Amino acid sequence: MRQFLLIFYLFLSSPLSIKGDQGFIAILYLHNGQYVSSDSVYTFYNLDGTYFDSLKSREGNEPTCLRIAKGDVVSYYPNMMIYVFFCKLSHDDKVLVRVGGQWKKLSTNAPFSIQSMKEYLLSLDILLKVDDIVYYGKDKIKIKKKLICHIIDVKGDYVAIEICKKKMWFRWKKNYKVLPDRLIYE
């Protein structure tokens, strides 16, 4: 109940609304300095209310889930056991998270937070791999060696990074399809 009130307070105190499809992310913590209690579970339901899957903390091991793959989330940080999903608020004020290509209702007694997508991305670095394309104005530039750059701006599916003192843009996702293992949280 306290968690619901905190989230409700955050919604009311924020000038932003989480209505919409891609403006916000939900961060689910299974390990935050210590293991989250084993009775803490993130349960996902289909929009019709039927059970879809659960994420459960298992001390010392990877979290358990049967149907949620690494490619179905925005990011997964195994060393911290943190899952990040696109999220929005449903018409009946339920938190919805995007698992792969579908919205699911989130029900939990475990800690999670909601953040604007831009705020989240600006706190991260991104891994650029050989042959990735970055854009500088109308020019396309092919990356020649692996780089890790801090994200300095966000617009839609693109993030801005600085290379050789030039602001360049990289497409980190296409709609909901995210390039896997690119967002780095340190």
Tab-separated table of C-alpha atoms in Angstrom:
chain	number	residue	atom	x	y	z
A	1	MET	CA	0.000	0.000	0.000
A	2	ARG	CA	2.860	2.408	0.870
A	3	GLN	CA	4.442	1.666	-2.489
A	4	PHE	CA	1.181	2.433	-4.307
A	5	LEU	CA	0.859	5.720	-2.405
A	6	LEU	CA	4.456	6.639	-3.242
A	7	ILE	CA	3.908	5.925	-6.929
A	8	PHE	CA	0.596	7.787	-6.862
A	9	TYR	CA	2.342	10.742	-5.201
A	10	LEU	CA	5.077	10.688	-7.856
A	11	PHE	CA	2.436	10.758	-10.591
A	12	LEU	CA	0.636	13.696	-8.976
A	13	SER	CA	3.771	15.668	-8.143
A	14	SER	CA	5.368	15.210	-11.536
A	15	PRO	CA	4.552	17.698	-14.276
A	16	LEU	CA	4.773	14.746	-16.672
A	17	SER	CA	2.041	12.246	-17.347
A	18	ILE	CA	2.848	8.608	-18.017
A	19	LYS	CA	-0.002	8.277	-20.467
A	20	GLY	CA	1.435	7.403	-23.856
A	21	ASP	CA	3.535	4.638	-25.246
A	22	GLN	CA	7.245	5.285	-24.963
A	23	GLY	CA	7.929	8.228	-22.696
A	24	PHE	CA	8.599	6.251	-19.528
A	25	ILE	CA	10.376	3.188	-18.253
A	26	ALA	CA	9.825	0.969	-15.220
A	27	ILE	CA	12.907	-0.253	-13.363
A	28	LEU	CA	12.418	-3.534	-11.477
A	29	TYR	CA	15.018	-4.368	-8.820
A	30	LEU	CA	15.789	-7.942	-7.801
A	31	HIS	CA	19.091	-6.999	-6.175
A	32	ASN	CA	19.706	-3.537	-4.797
A	33	GLY	CA	22.822	-3.886	-2.633
A	34	GLN	CA	21.243	-6.963	-1.117
A	35	TYR	CA	18.874	-9.571	-2.448
A	36	VAL	CA	15.259	-8.553	-2.538
A	37	SER	CA	13.162	-10.750	-0.269
A	38	SER	CA	12.314	-14.122	-1.786
A	39	ASP	CA	8.624	-13.358	-1.280
A	40	SER	CA	9.015	-10.324	-3.556
A	41	VAL	CA	7.594	-11.127	-6.959
A	42	TYR	CA	6.882	-9.095	-10.078
A	43	THR	CA	3.824	-10.668	-11.688
A	44	PHE	CA	2.799	-9.867	-15.245
A	45	TYR	CA	-0.764	-10.304	-16.487
A	46	ASN	CA	-2.147	-10.115	-19.998
A	47	LEU	CA	-4.526	-7.205	-20.563
A	48	ASP	CA	-7.471	-9.608	-20.238
A	49	GLY	CA	-6.291	-10.401	-16.686
A	50	THR	CA	-4.864	-13.868	-17.364
A	51	TYR	CA	-1.470	-14.761	-15.896
A	52	PHE	CA	1.545	-14.273	-18.197
A	53	ASP	CA	4.754	-14.695	-16.148
A	54	SER	CA	6.562	-13.771	-12.934
A	55	LEU	CA	10.017	-12.541	-12.036
A	56	LYS	CA	11.158	-13.890	-8.691
A	57	SER	CA	14.306	-13.225	-6.717
A	58	ARG	CA	16.482	-16.242	-5.915
A	59	GLU	CA	19.323	-15.396	-3.548
A	60	GLY	CA	22.673	-15.892	-5.239
A	61	ASN	CA	21.166	-16.924	-8.577
A	62	GLU	CA	19.660	-15.415	-11.676
A	63	PRO	CA	16.012	-14.409	-11.245
A	64	THR	CA	13.437	-16.906	-12.423
A	65	CYS	CA	11.040	-16.228	-15.264
A	66	LEU	CA	9.755	-18.547	-17.947
A	67	ARG	CA	8.489	-16.351	-20.773
A	68	ILE	CA	10.396	-13.081	-20.558
A	69	ALA	CA	13.542	-13.163	-22.688
A	70	LYS	CA	16.406	-10.674	-22.559
A	71	GLY	CA	15.296	-9.294	-25.919
A	72	ASP	CA	11.812	-8.533	-24.550
A	73	VAL	CA	13.029	-5.743	-22.247
A	74	VAL	CA	14.703	-2.356	-22.679
A	75	SER	CA	17.694	-3.504	-20.598
A	76	TYR	CA	18.721	-6.251	-18.228
A	77	TYR	CA	21.709	-5.794	-15.941
A	78	PRO	CA	22.555	-9.286	-14.617
A	79	ASN	CA	25.242	-8.148	-12.168
A	80	MET	CA	22.638	-5.983	-10.382
A	81	MET	CA	19.584	-8.064	-11.343
A	82	ILE	CA	17.726	-5.034	-12.685
A	83	TYR	CA	15.137	-5.262	-15.453
A	84	VAL	CA	14.035	-2.168	-17.380
A	85	PHE	CA	10.768	-2.081	-19.363
A	86	PHE	CA	8.921	0.530	-21.395
A	87	CYS	CA	5.881	1.510	-19.326
A	88	LYS	CA	2.719	3.579	-19.299
A	89	LEU	CA	-0.348	4.039	-17.144
A	90	SER	CA	-3.536	2.304	-18.277
A	91	HIS	CA	-6.942	4.013	-18.381
A	92	ASP	CA	-7.732	2.344	-15.024
A	93	ASP	CA	-4.448	3.625	-13.495
A	94	LYS	CA	-2.589	0.289	-13.604
A	95	VAL	CA	1.091	0.258	-14.501
A	96	LEU	CA	1.587	-1.442	-17.868
A	97	VAL	CA	4.984	-2.667	-19.031
A	98	ARG	CA	5.937	-3.685	-22.546
A	99	VAL	CA	7.202	-7.264	-22.791
A	100	GLY	CA	8.398	-7.822	-26.333
A	101	GLY	CA	5.616	-6.490	-28.521
A	102	GLN	CA	2.790	-6.586	-25.964
A	103	TRP	CA	1.647	-4.562	-22.973
A	104	LYS	CA	1.282	-6.459	-19.680
A	105	LYS	CA	-0.186	-5.365	-16.349
A	106	LEU	CA	2.396	-5.270	-13.562
A	107	SER	CA	1.444	-6.405	-10.076
A	108	THR	CA	4.047	-6.496	-7.319
A	109	ASN	CA	4.960	-6.040	-3.695
A	110	ALA	CA	8.624	-5.564	-4.657
A	111	PRO	CA	10.445	-2.269	-5.230
A	112	PHE	CA	10.315	-0.582	-8.607
A	113	SER	CA	10.558	2.933	-9.922
A	114	ILE	CA	9.218	4.816	-12.894
A	115	GLN	CA	11.370	7.323	-14.713
A	116	SER	CA	11.112	9.341	-17.883
A	117	MET	CA	12.859	7.596	-20.767
A	118	LYS	CA	14.984	10.670	-21.445
A	119	GLU	CA	16.111	11.001	-17.821
A	120	TYR	CA	17.002	7.298	-17.751
A	121	LEU	CA	18.979	7.386	-21.010
A	122	LEU	CA	20.888	10.534	-20.040
A	123	SER	CA	22.258	8.643	-17.033
A	124	LEU	CA	23.758	5.901	-19.230
A	125	ASP	CA	26.577	5.170	-21.627
A	126	ILE	CA	26.030	3.333	-24.888
A	127	LEU	CA	28.205	0.753	-26.594
A	128	LEU	CA	28.878	1.374	-30.273
A	129	LYS	CA	30.147	-1.638	-32.207
A	130	VAL	CA	32.223	-1.934	-35.380
A	131	ASP	CA	30.101	-1.109	-38.469
A	132	ASP	CA	27.391	0.696	-36.469
A	133	ILE	CA	26.205	3.852	-38.231
A	134	VAL	CA	26.144	7.258	-36.535
A	135	TYR	CA	24.768	10.425	-38.092
A	136	TYR	CA	26.453	13.815	-38.160
A	137	GLY	CA	24.071	16.174	-39.925
A	138	LYS	CA	23.271	14.449	-43.216
A	139	ASP	CA	26.465	12.379	-43.131
A	140	LYS	CA	26.443	8.697	-42.210
A	141	ILE	CA	29.604	7.576	-40.456
A	142	LYS	CA	30.519	3.931	-39.958
A	143	ILE	CA	32.117	3.098	-36.607
A	144	LYS	CA	35.569	1.544	-37.120
A	145	LYS	CA	36.281	0.371	-33.558
A	146	LYS	CA	34.233	-0.407	-30.482
A	147	LEU	CA	33.420	2.734	-28.469
A	148	ILE	CA	31.616	3.476	-25.248
A	149	CYS	CA	30.113	6.968	-25.199
A	150	HIS	CA	27.986	8.840	-22.690
A	151	ILE	CA	24.491	9.714	-23.924
A	152	ILE	CA	24.089	13.509	-24.063
A	153	ASP	CA	20.671	13.923	-25.710
A	154	VAL	CA	17.637	11.887	-26.741
A	155	LYS	CA	15.160	12.336	-29.593
A	156	GLY	CA	12.739	9.540	-30.402
A	157	ASP	CA	14.632	6.402	-31.419
A	158	TYR	CA	17.976	8.231	-31.450
A	159	VAL	CA	20.514	9.128	-28.780
A	160	ALA	CA	23.226	11.745	-29.161
A	161	ILE	CA	26.812	11.040	-28.230
A	162	GLU	CA	29.998	13.037	-28.593
A	163	ILE	CA	32.797	11.698	-30.789
A	164	CYS	CA	35.832	13.889	-31.563
A	165	LYS	CA	34.006	16.894	-30.048
A	166	LYS	CA	31.118	16.459	-32.502
A	167	LYS	CA	27.538	15.681	-31.525
A	168	MET	CA	26.470	12.582	-33.437
A	169	TRP	CA	23.267	10.555	-33.385
A	170	PHE	CA	22.852	6.803	-33.059
A	171	ARG	CA	19.635	4.820	-33.509
A	172	TRP	CA	19.449	2.670	-30.374
A	173	LYS	CA	15.939	1.322	-31.057
A	174	LYS	CA	13.317	1.070	-33.758
A	175	ASN	CA	9.890	1.594	-32.211
A	176	TYR	CA	9.997	-0.984	-29.384
A	177	LYS	CA	12.830	-3.108	-30.796
A	178	VAL	CA	15.936	-2.249	-28.774
A	179	LEU	CA	19.485	-3.131	-29.814
A	180	PRO	CA	20.474	-5.693	-27.155
A	181	ASP	CA	23.344	-5.196	-24.709
A	182	ARG	CA	24.061	-1.609	-25.726
A	183	LEU	CA	22.929	0.472	-22.731
A	184	ILE	CA	25.590	0.493	-20.028
A	185	TYR	CA	24.773	1.332	-16.422
A	186	GLU	CA	27.794	1.870	-14.185
